[in-house]
Amino acid sequence: MITLDNIRKPVAAELDAYNEFVERQFSTEDGLLSEMLNHALSSRGKGIRPLLVMLTAALNSPSPGMASGRRSCLAAMLIEMIHVASLIHDDVIDEADTRRGKPSVNAVWQSHKAVILGDYILARNLSLGLQSGQFDLVTHICGAIATLCEGEIEQADYVDNRPMTRQAYFDIVYKKTALLLGISTSAGAMAVHATRDKITLMRRFGEALGVAFQIQDDILDYKTDAQTGKPSCNDLREGKVTLPLLTVLERVDEERRRELLERLHQCHTDEKAVEYLRQTVQNEGGLDDASRIMQSYIQRAVGMLGEYDPSPYQKALIDLCTYLVERNR
Ligand code: FPP
Ligand code: MG
């Protein structure tokens, strides 16, 4: 079976160096801020983005050892901290009480402090980037913050005011997820001074993987969770039309479409509407359709890795593609 631990193995030393680097850079004096920061940093999750930076740095590295250098650690930190800050803000927006099985920052310290913690992490991250003097990496990575915000605003606009379309769905997925994964993989290549062609290839690889990653997230929202035994269906409660529901809406006639959208409006307060839509999406092939589309992005991503000679890093990246498709949380 493919596990994240096995995927991490070829870059275990690089990831250790990275974790020490983050601890050094983000240490603060004792006090509330330090407590909040520790909470946020200790629930960082799977660490897919730093893993992608380190694997793509090693894959593109002309000499062994270069990938564990300061530039890769810096790139991984800049990217992961943008992600951490965005999730702290996202939990405030979604009024989520938990994040990765732990209480969210807003649940422990209230929303107003969570917003400021997210701002602090972003500001400190940028300032550490600028102090490093690695302006190519900082420019490449920090441009993503504005796009992430655009994606979030667009998503909210579609929930409140506009019928979702396939083009809008993919645009939002690109902005809120795929871009940062593409930045992770291209920043890895940049950190070891790969050629422009390789940096572009890595960017396209990460973006294809990122689209697949988000579609899988959207599918999992409808699936029974191994731990809770229930599907979360939070997207429905938040009024979000994601790919599984979208493919069903595209197939039905106008009258049925209006009925389904009417039910979606009720999901915020009505659990029966949530269950009705969940079953409809399941029975009418929405999950299968979304899964097929996700697989096509994964195949595209794996195909791009064929440009490299076989190596433990190439294999780990191929395994990561499979892992992300097969994961159940
Ligand atoms: C998770 O989505 C959210 C994101 C991937 C991006 C959130 C971006 C912002 C809140 C903009 C602010 C950005 C910064 C840098 C502060 P989700 O709610 O679909 O997933 P979830 O189930 O993990 O919550
Ligand atoms: Mg959320």
Short mmCIF file of C-alpha atoms and ligand atoms in Angstrom, two decimals:
data_model
loop_
_atom_site.label_atom_id
_atom_site.label_comp_id
_atom_site.label_asym_id
_atom_site.label_seq_id
_atom_site.Cartn_x
_atom_site.Cartn_y
_atom_site.Cartn_z
CA MET A 1 0.00 0.00 0.00
CA ILE A 2 1.16 3.52 -0.74
CA THR A 3 1.58 5.55 2.46
CA LEU A 4 2.67 9.13 3.00
CA ASP A 5 5.49 7.86 5.23
CA ASN A 6 6.92 5.88 2.32
CA ILE A 7 6.50 8.80 -0.07
CA ARG A 8 8.38 11.05 2.38
CA LYS A 9 11.33 8.64 2.74
CA PRO A 10 13.52 9.83 -0.18
CA VAL A 11 13.41 13.38 1.23
CA ALA A 12 13.25 12.56 4.96
CA ALA A 13 16.47 14.50 5.69
CA GLU A 14 15.23 17.51 3.69
CA LEU A 15 11.92 17.49 5.57
CA ASP A 16 13.74 17.33 8.93
CA ALA A 17 15.85 20.32 7.88
CA TYR A 18 12.65 22.09 6.83
CA ASN A 19 10.87 21.46 10.15
CA GLU A 20 13.85 22.79 12.11
CA PHE A 21 13.97 25.80 9.82
CA VAL A 22 10.29 26.64 10.46
CA GLU A 23 10.71 26.24 14.21
CA ARG A 24 13.69 28.62 14.20
CA GLN A 25 12.02 31.20 11.98
CA PHE A 26 8.63 31.20 13.69
CA SER A 27 9.67 31.08 17.33
CA THR A 28 8.19 33.86 19.49
CA GLU A 29 8.39 35.05 23.06
CA ASP A 30 6.04 33.31 25.49
CA GLY A 31 2.53 34.69 25.75
CA LEU A 32 -0.82 34.38 24.03
CA LEU A 33 0.56 34.88 20.53
CA SER A 34 3.10 32.14 21.04
CA GLU A 35 0.38 29.83 22.39
CA MET A 36 -1.85 30.50 19.38
CA LEU A 37 1.03 30.11 16.96
CA ASN A 38 2.02 26.78 18.52
CA HIS A 39 -1.54 25.55 18.20
CA ALA A 40 -1.69 26.53 14.51
CA LEU A 41 1.74 25.12 13.71
CA SER A 42 1.18 21.85 15.55
CA SER A 43 -1.94 21.06 13.48
CA ARG A 44 -0.38 21.64 10.08
CA GLY A 45 -1.79 18.44 8.59
CA LYS A 46 -0.25 16.21 5.96
CA GLY A 47 2.32 18.77 4.80
CA ILE A 48 1.64 18.05 1.12
CA ARG A 49 3.01 21.42 -0.03
CA PRO A 50 6.44 21.22 1.68
CA LEU A 51 6.65 17.59 0.55
CA LEU A 52 6.03 18.68 -3.04
CA VAL A 53 8.67 21.42 -2.76
CA MET A 54 11.29 18.96 -1.44
CA LEU A 55 10.50 16.19 -3.93
CA THR A 56 10.51 18.52 -6.94
CA ALA A 57 13.70 20.20 -5.68
CA ALA A 58 15.37 16.77 -5.42
CA LEU A 59 13.94 15.67 -8.77
CA ASN A 60 15.40 18.72 -10.52
CA SER A 61 18.59 18.98 -8.51
CA PRO A 62 21.82 18.74 -10.51
CA SER A 63 23.72 17.47 -7.45
CA PRO A 64 22.66 15.43 -4.41
CA GLY A 65 22.31 17.48 -1.24
CA MET A 66 21.34 20.70 -2.99
CA ALA A 67 17.64 20.07 -2.34
CA SER A 68 18.06 20.34 1.44
CA GLY A 69 19.58 23.80 1.10
CA ARG A 70 18.26 27.05 2.47
CA ARG A 71 16.36 27.99 -0.69
CA SER A 72 14.19 24.85 -0.63
CA CYS A 73 13.44 25.30 3.08
CA LEU A 74 12.56 28.94 2.52
CA ALA A 75 10.30 28.12 -0.45
CA ALA A 76 8.51 25.38 1.50
CA MET A 77 8.01 27.69 4.49
CA LEU A 78 6.68 30.61 2.45
CA ILE A 79 4.15 28.33 0.76
CA GLU A 80 3.07 26.37 3.80
CA MET A 81 2.55 29.48 5.91
CA ILE A 82 0.34 31.07 3.24
CA HIS A 83 -1.70 27.86 3.36
CA VAL A 84 -1.81 27.82 7.19
CA ALA A 85 -2.95 31.47 7.32
CA SER A 86 -5.60 30.89 4.64
CA LEU A 87 -7.09 27.95 6.56
CA ILE A 88 -7.22 29.96 9.81
CA HIS A 89 -9.22 32.61 7.92
CA ASP A 90 -11.27 29.97 6.11
CA ASP A 91 -12.39 28.46 9.43
CA VAL A 92 -13.54 31.90 10.57
CA ILE A 93 -15.50 32.35 7.32
CA ASP A 94 -17.02 28.84 7.50
CA GLU A 95 -17.55 29.12 11.28
CA ALA A 96 -15.79 25.75 11.57
CA ASP A 97 -15.14 24.44 15.09
CA THR A 98 -12.54 21.87 14.11
CA ARG A 99 -9.63 21.59 11.73
CA ARG A 100 -8.01 18.20 11.22
CA GLY A 101 -9.67 16.77 14.28
CA LYS A 102 -8.45 19.55 16.59
CA PRO A 103 -10.35 22.63 17.73
CA SER A 104 -9.93 25.43 15.18
CA VAL A 105 -8.15 28.64 16.23
CA ASN A 106 -11.48 30.52 16.17
CA ALA A 107 -13.09 27.85 18.37
CA VAL A 108 -10.40 28.23 21.04
CA TRP A 109 -9.69 31.98 20.91
CA GLN A 110 -12.70 33.44 19.01
CA SER A 111 -12.83 34.78 15.49
CA HIS A 112 -11.36 38.23 16.04
CA LYS A 113 -8.14 36.79 17.42
CA ALA A 114 -8.04 34.09 14.74
CA VAL A 115 -8.21 36.73 11.99
CA ILE A 116 -5.29 38.60 13.53
CA LEU A 117 -3.27 35.40 13.93
CA GLY A 118 -3.76 34.68 10.20
CA ASP A 119 -2.67 38.25 9.37
CA TYR A 120 0.34 37.93 11.66
CA ILE A 121 1.50 34.68 10.05
CA LEU A 122 1.15 36.21 6.57
CA ALA A 123 3.01 39.38 7.56
CA ARG A 124 5.79 37.57 9.35
CA ASN A 125 6.14 35.13 6.47
CA LEU A 126 6.53 37.95 3.95
CA SER A 127 8.99 39.75 6.14
CA LEU A 128 11.10 36.58 6.59
CA GLY A 129 11.02 36.12 2.82
CA LEU A 130 12.22 39.66 2.17
CA GLN A 131 14.95 39.40 4.81
CA SER A 132 16.25 36.26 3.07
CA GLY A 133 17.08 38.27 -0.04
CA GLN A 134 15.85 35.41 -2.29
CA PHE A 135 13.65 37.77 -4.24
CA ASP A 136 12.98 35.42 -7.17
CA LEU A 137 11.36 32.89 -4.81
CA VAL A 138 9.50 35.50 -2.76
CA THR A 139 8.05 37.11 -5.91
CA HIS A 140 7.13 33.76 -7.42
CA ILE A 141 5.38 32.53 -4.26
CA CYS A 142 3.78 35.56 -2.67
CA GLY A 143 1.93 36.56 -5.85
CA ALA A 144 -0.33 33.61 -5.05
CA ILE A 145 -1.91 35.33 -2.02
CA ALA A 146 -4.00 37.74 -4.09
CA THR A 147 -5.22 34.92 -6.37
CA LEU A 148 -6.21 32.83 -3.36
CA CYS A 149 -8.33 35.73 -2.09
CA GLU A 150 -9.89 36.19 -5.56
CA GLY A 151 -10.88 32.51 -5.56
CA GLU A 152 -12.48 32.81 -2.14
CA ILE A 153 -14.44 35.95 -3.09
CA GLU A 154 -15.60 34.37 -6.37
CA GLN A 155 -16.73 31.27 -4.51
CA ALA A 156 -18.76 33.38 -2.07
CA ASP A 157 -20.27 35.35 -4.97
CA TYR A 158 -21.41 32.12 -6.66
CA VAL A 159 -22.93 30.84 -3.41
CA ASP A 160 -24.88 34.07 -2.89
CA ASN A 161 -25.73 35.36 -6.35
CA ARG A 162 -24.90 33.28 -9.39
CA PRO A 163 -25.61 29.85 -10.88
CA MET A 164 -22.44 27.75 -10.89
CA THR A 165 -21.00 26.79 -14.26
CA ARG A 166 -18.27 24.34 -15.12
CA GLN A 167 -15.96 27.14 -16.19
CA ALA A 168 -16.53 29.02 -12.93
CA TYR A 169 -15.99 25.84 -10.90
CA PHE A 170 -12.63 25.16 -12.52
CA ASP A 171 -11.63 28.81 -12.25
CA ILE A 172 -12.31 28.75 -8.49
CA VAL A 173 -10.52 25.40 -8.08
CA TYR A 174 -7.53 26.80 -9.92
CA LYS A 175 -7.40 29.90 -7.74
CA LYS A 176 -8.06 28.37 -4.34
CA THR A 177 -6.08 25.12 -4.67
CA ALA A 178 -4.33 24.29 -7.94
CA LEU A 179 -2.30 27.49 -8.12
CA LEU A 180 -0.60 26.95 -4.75
CA LEU A 181 0.24 23.34 -5.63
CA GLY A 182 1.66 24.51 -8.97
CA ILE A 183 3.64 27.16 -7.10
CA SER A 184 4.94 24.45 -4.73
CA THR A 185 6.24 22.20 -7.50
CA SER A 186 7.70 25.02 -9.60
CA ALA A 187 9.28 26.65 -6.53
CA GLY A 188 11.03 23.33 -5.79
CA ALA A 189 12.54 23.41 -9.27
CA MET A 190 13.40 27.11 -8.92
CA ALA A 191 15.06 26.55 -5.55
CA VAL A 192 17.70 24.34 -7.23
CA HIS A 193 18.04 26.63 -10.28
CA ALA A 194 16.37 24.29 -12.80
CA THR A 195 15.94 25.47 -16.40
CA ARG A 196 12.97 27.63 -17.34
CA ASP A 197 11.43 24.69 -19.27
CA LYS A 198 11.62 22.43 -16.24
CA ILE A 199 10.16 25.12 -13.98
CA THR A 200 7.22 25.49 -16.40
CA LEU A 201 6.75 21.73 -16.64
CA MET A 202 6.73 21.46 -12.84
CA ARG A 203 4.18 24.25 -12.60
CA ARG A 204 1.85 22.45 -15.02
CA PHE A 205 2.39 19.18 -13.14
CA GLY A 206 1.48 20.77 -9.78
CA GLU A 207 -1.57 22.51 -11.21
CA ALA A 208 -2.97 19.29 -12.73
CA LEU A 209 -2.33 17.53 -9.41
CA GLY A 210 -3.97 20.45 -7.59
CA VAL A 211 -7.17 20.28 -9.66
CA ALA A 212 -7.37 16.53 -8.98
CA PHE A 213 -6.69 17.14 -5.27
CA GLN A 214 -9.57 19.63 -4.96
CA ILE A 215 -12.00 17.44 -6.94
CA GLN A 216 -11.15 14.56 -4.59
CA ASP A 217 -11.81 16.87 -1.62
CA ASP A 218 -15.18 17.74 -3.14
CA ILE A 219 -15.99 14.06 -3.68
CA LEU A 220 -14.93 13.13 -0.13
CA ASP A 221 -17.33 15.72 1.25
CA TYR A 222 -20.13 13.43 -0.04
CA LYS A 223 -18.57 10.17 1.14
CA THR A 224 -18.92 8.38 4.45
CA ASP A 225 -16.05 9.36 6.71
CA ALA A 226 -14.15 6.37 8.12
CA GLN A 227 -13.94 8.01 11.56
CA THR A 228 -17.34 9.62 12.04
CA GLY A 229 -19.25 7.08 9.91
CA LYS A 230 -21.10 10.02 8.27
CA PRO A 231 -20.49 12.11 5.18
CA SER A 232 -19.80 15.69 6.18
CA CYS A 233 -21.79 17.30 3.32
CA ASN A 234 -20.54 20.66 4.57
CA ASP A 235 -20.36 21.99 1.03
CA LEU A 236 -24.12 21.47 0.68
CA ARG A 237 -24.77 23.16 4.04
CA GLU A 238 -22.64 26.09 2.87
CA GLY A 239 -24.62 26.24 -0.39
CA LYS A 240 -21.60 25.29 -2.52
CA VAL A 241 -22.14 23.61 -5.88
CA THR A 242 -19.07 21.44 -6.44
CA LEU A 243 -18.33 19.08 -9.32
CA PRO A 244 -20.40 16.04 -8.17
CA LEU A 245 -23.61 18.12 -7.95
CA LEU A 246 -22.67 20.24 -10.95
CA THR A 247 -22.47 17.23 -13.29
CA VAL A 248 -25.99 16.21 -12.17
CA LEU A 249 -27.35 19.74 -12.64
CA GLU A 250 -25.89 19.80 -16.15
CA ARG A 251 -27.82 16.66 -17.14
CA VAL A 252 -31.32 17.37 -15.80
CA ASP A 253 -34.07 19.49 -17.40
CA GLU A 254 -34.81 23.05 -16.35
CA GLU A 255 -37.64 22.18 -13.98
CA ARG A 256 -35.63 19.55 -12.09
CA ARG A 257 -32.65 21.87 -12.00
CA ARG A 258 -34.74 24.57 -10.34
CA GLU A 259 -36.03 22.03 -7.82
CA LEU A 260 -32.52 20.84 -6.93
CA LEU A 261 -31.27 24.41 -6.53
CA GLU A 262 -34.27 25.17 -4.33
CA ARG A 263 -33.29 22.22 -2.11
CA LEU A 264 -29.72 23.50 -2.03
CA HIS A 265 -30.98 26.81 -0.62
CA GLN A 266 -32.66 24.90 2.19
CA CYS A 267 -29.52 22.94 3.13
CA HIS A 268 -28.26 25.66 5.46
CA THR A 269 -31.01 24.84 7.96
CA ASP A 270 -32.70 21.66 6.73
CA GLU A 271 -30.94 18.31 7.17
CA LYS A 272 -33.59 16.53 5.06
CA ALA A 273 -32.62 18.67 2.08
CA VAL A 274 -28.95 17.79 2.67
CA GLU A 275 -29.74 14.07 2.70
CA TYR A 276 -31.96 14.36 -0.38
CA LEU A 277 -29.24 16.08 -2.42
CA ARG A 278 -26.57 13.69 -1.16
CA GLN A 279 -28.59 10.71 -2.35
CA THR A 280 -29.46 12.37 -5.64
CA VAL A 281 -25.80 13.08 -6.37
CA GLN A 282 -24.85 9.53 -5.44
CA ASN A 283 -27.68 7.81 -7.38
CA GLU A 284 -27.47 9.97 -10.47
CA GLY A 285 -23.77 9.35 -11.04
CA GLY A 286 -22.38 12.69 -9.85
CA LEU A 287 -19.64 11.07 -7.79
CA ASP A 288 -18.63 8.72 -10.61
CA ASP A 289 -18.51 11.57 -13.13
CA ALA A 290 -16.41 13.72 -10.82
CA SER A 291 -14.11 10.79 -10.14
CA ARG A 292 -13.57 10.21 -13.88
CA ILE A 293 -12.67 13.85 -14.40
CA MET A 294 -10.32 13.73 -11.41
CA GLN A 295 -8.58 10.64 -12.83
CA SER A 296 -7.97 12.40 -16.13
CA TYR A 297 -6.10 15.21 -14.33
CA ILE A 298 -4.04 12.66 -12.40
CA GLN A 299 -3.12 10.86 -15.61
CA ARG A 300 -2.03 14.16 -17.12
CA ALA A 301 0.12 14.88 -14.05
CA VAL A 302 1.74 11.44 -14.03
CA GLY A 303 2.40 11.76 -17.78
CA MET A 304 4.43 14.92 -17.17
CA LEU A 305 6.71 13.05 -14.78
CA GLY A 306 7.62 10.80 -17.73
CA GLU A 307 9.92 13.62 -18.88
CA TYR A 308 12.33 12.63 -16.08
CA ASP A 309 14.58 9.60 -15.79
CA PRO A 310 13.45 7.05 -13.21
CA SER A 311 14.63 7.93 -9.68
CA PRO A 312 13.34 7.53 -6.12
CA TYR A 313 12.02 11.13 -6.34
CA GLN A 314 10.13 10.49 -9.57
CA LYS A 315 8.64 7.33 -8.05
CA ALA A 316 7.65 9.17 -4.86
CA LEU A 317 5.86 11.83 -6.93
CA ILE A 318 4.01 9.20 -8.97
CA ASP A 319 3.04 7.48 -5.70
CA LEU A 320 1.88 10.82 -4.32
CA CYS A 321 -0.44 11.21 -7.33
CA THR A 322 -1.94 7.77 -6.60
CA TYR A 323 -2.11 8.48 -2.87
CA LEU A 324 -4.05 11.71 -3.38
CA VAL A 325 -6.61 9.92 -5.57
CA GLU A 326 -7.04 7.00 -3.19
CA ARG A 327 -7.01 8.90 0.09
CA ASN A 328 -10.17 8.84 2.13
CA ARG A 329 -9.61 12.01 4.15
C1 FPP B 1 -10.27 25.76 2.07
O1 FPP B 1 -11.41 25.51 1.34
C2 FPP B 1 -9.81 27.16 1.75
C3 FPP B 1 -8.86 27.52 0.87
C4 FPP B 1 -8.12 26.49 0.10
C5 FPP B 1 -8.49 28.94 0.61
C6 FPP B 1 -9.02 29.94 1.60
C7 FPP B 1 -8.59 31.33 1.25
C8 FPP B 1 -8.92 32.42 1.93
C9 FPP B 1 -9.76 32.34 3.16
C10 FPP B 1 -8.43 33.74 1.46
C11 FPP B 1 -7.50 34.36 2.46
C12 FPP B 1 -6.14 33.99 2.15
C13 FPP B 1 -5.05 34.21 2.95
C14 FPP B 1 -3.71 33.92 2.42
C15 FPP B 1 -5.15 34.72 4.35
P1 FPP B 1 -12.64 24.66 1.85
O2 FPP B 1 -13.46 25.46 2.82
O3 FPP B 1 -13.31 24.18 0.61
O4 FPP B 1 -11.93 23.41 2.51
P2 FPP B 1 -11.93 22.87 4.00
O5 FPP B 1 -12.90 21.76 3.97
O6 FPP B 1 -10.52 22.41 4.24
O7 FPP B 1 -12.31 23.97 4.94
MG MG B 2 -13.59 25.53 4.85
#
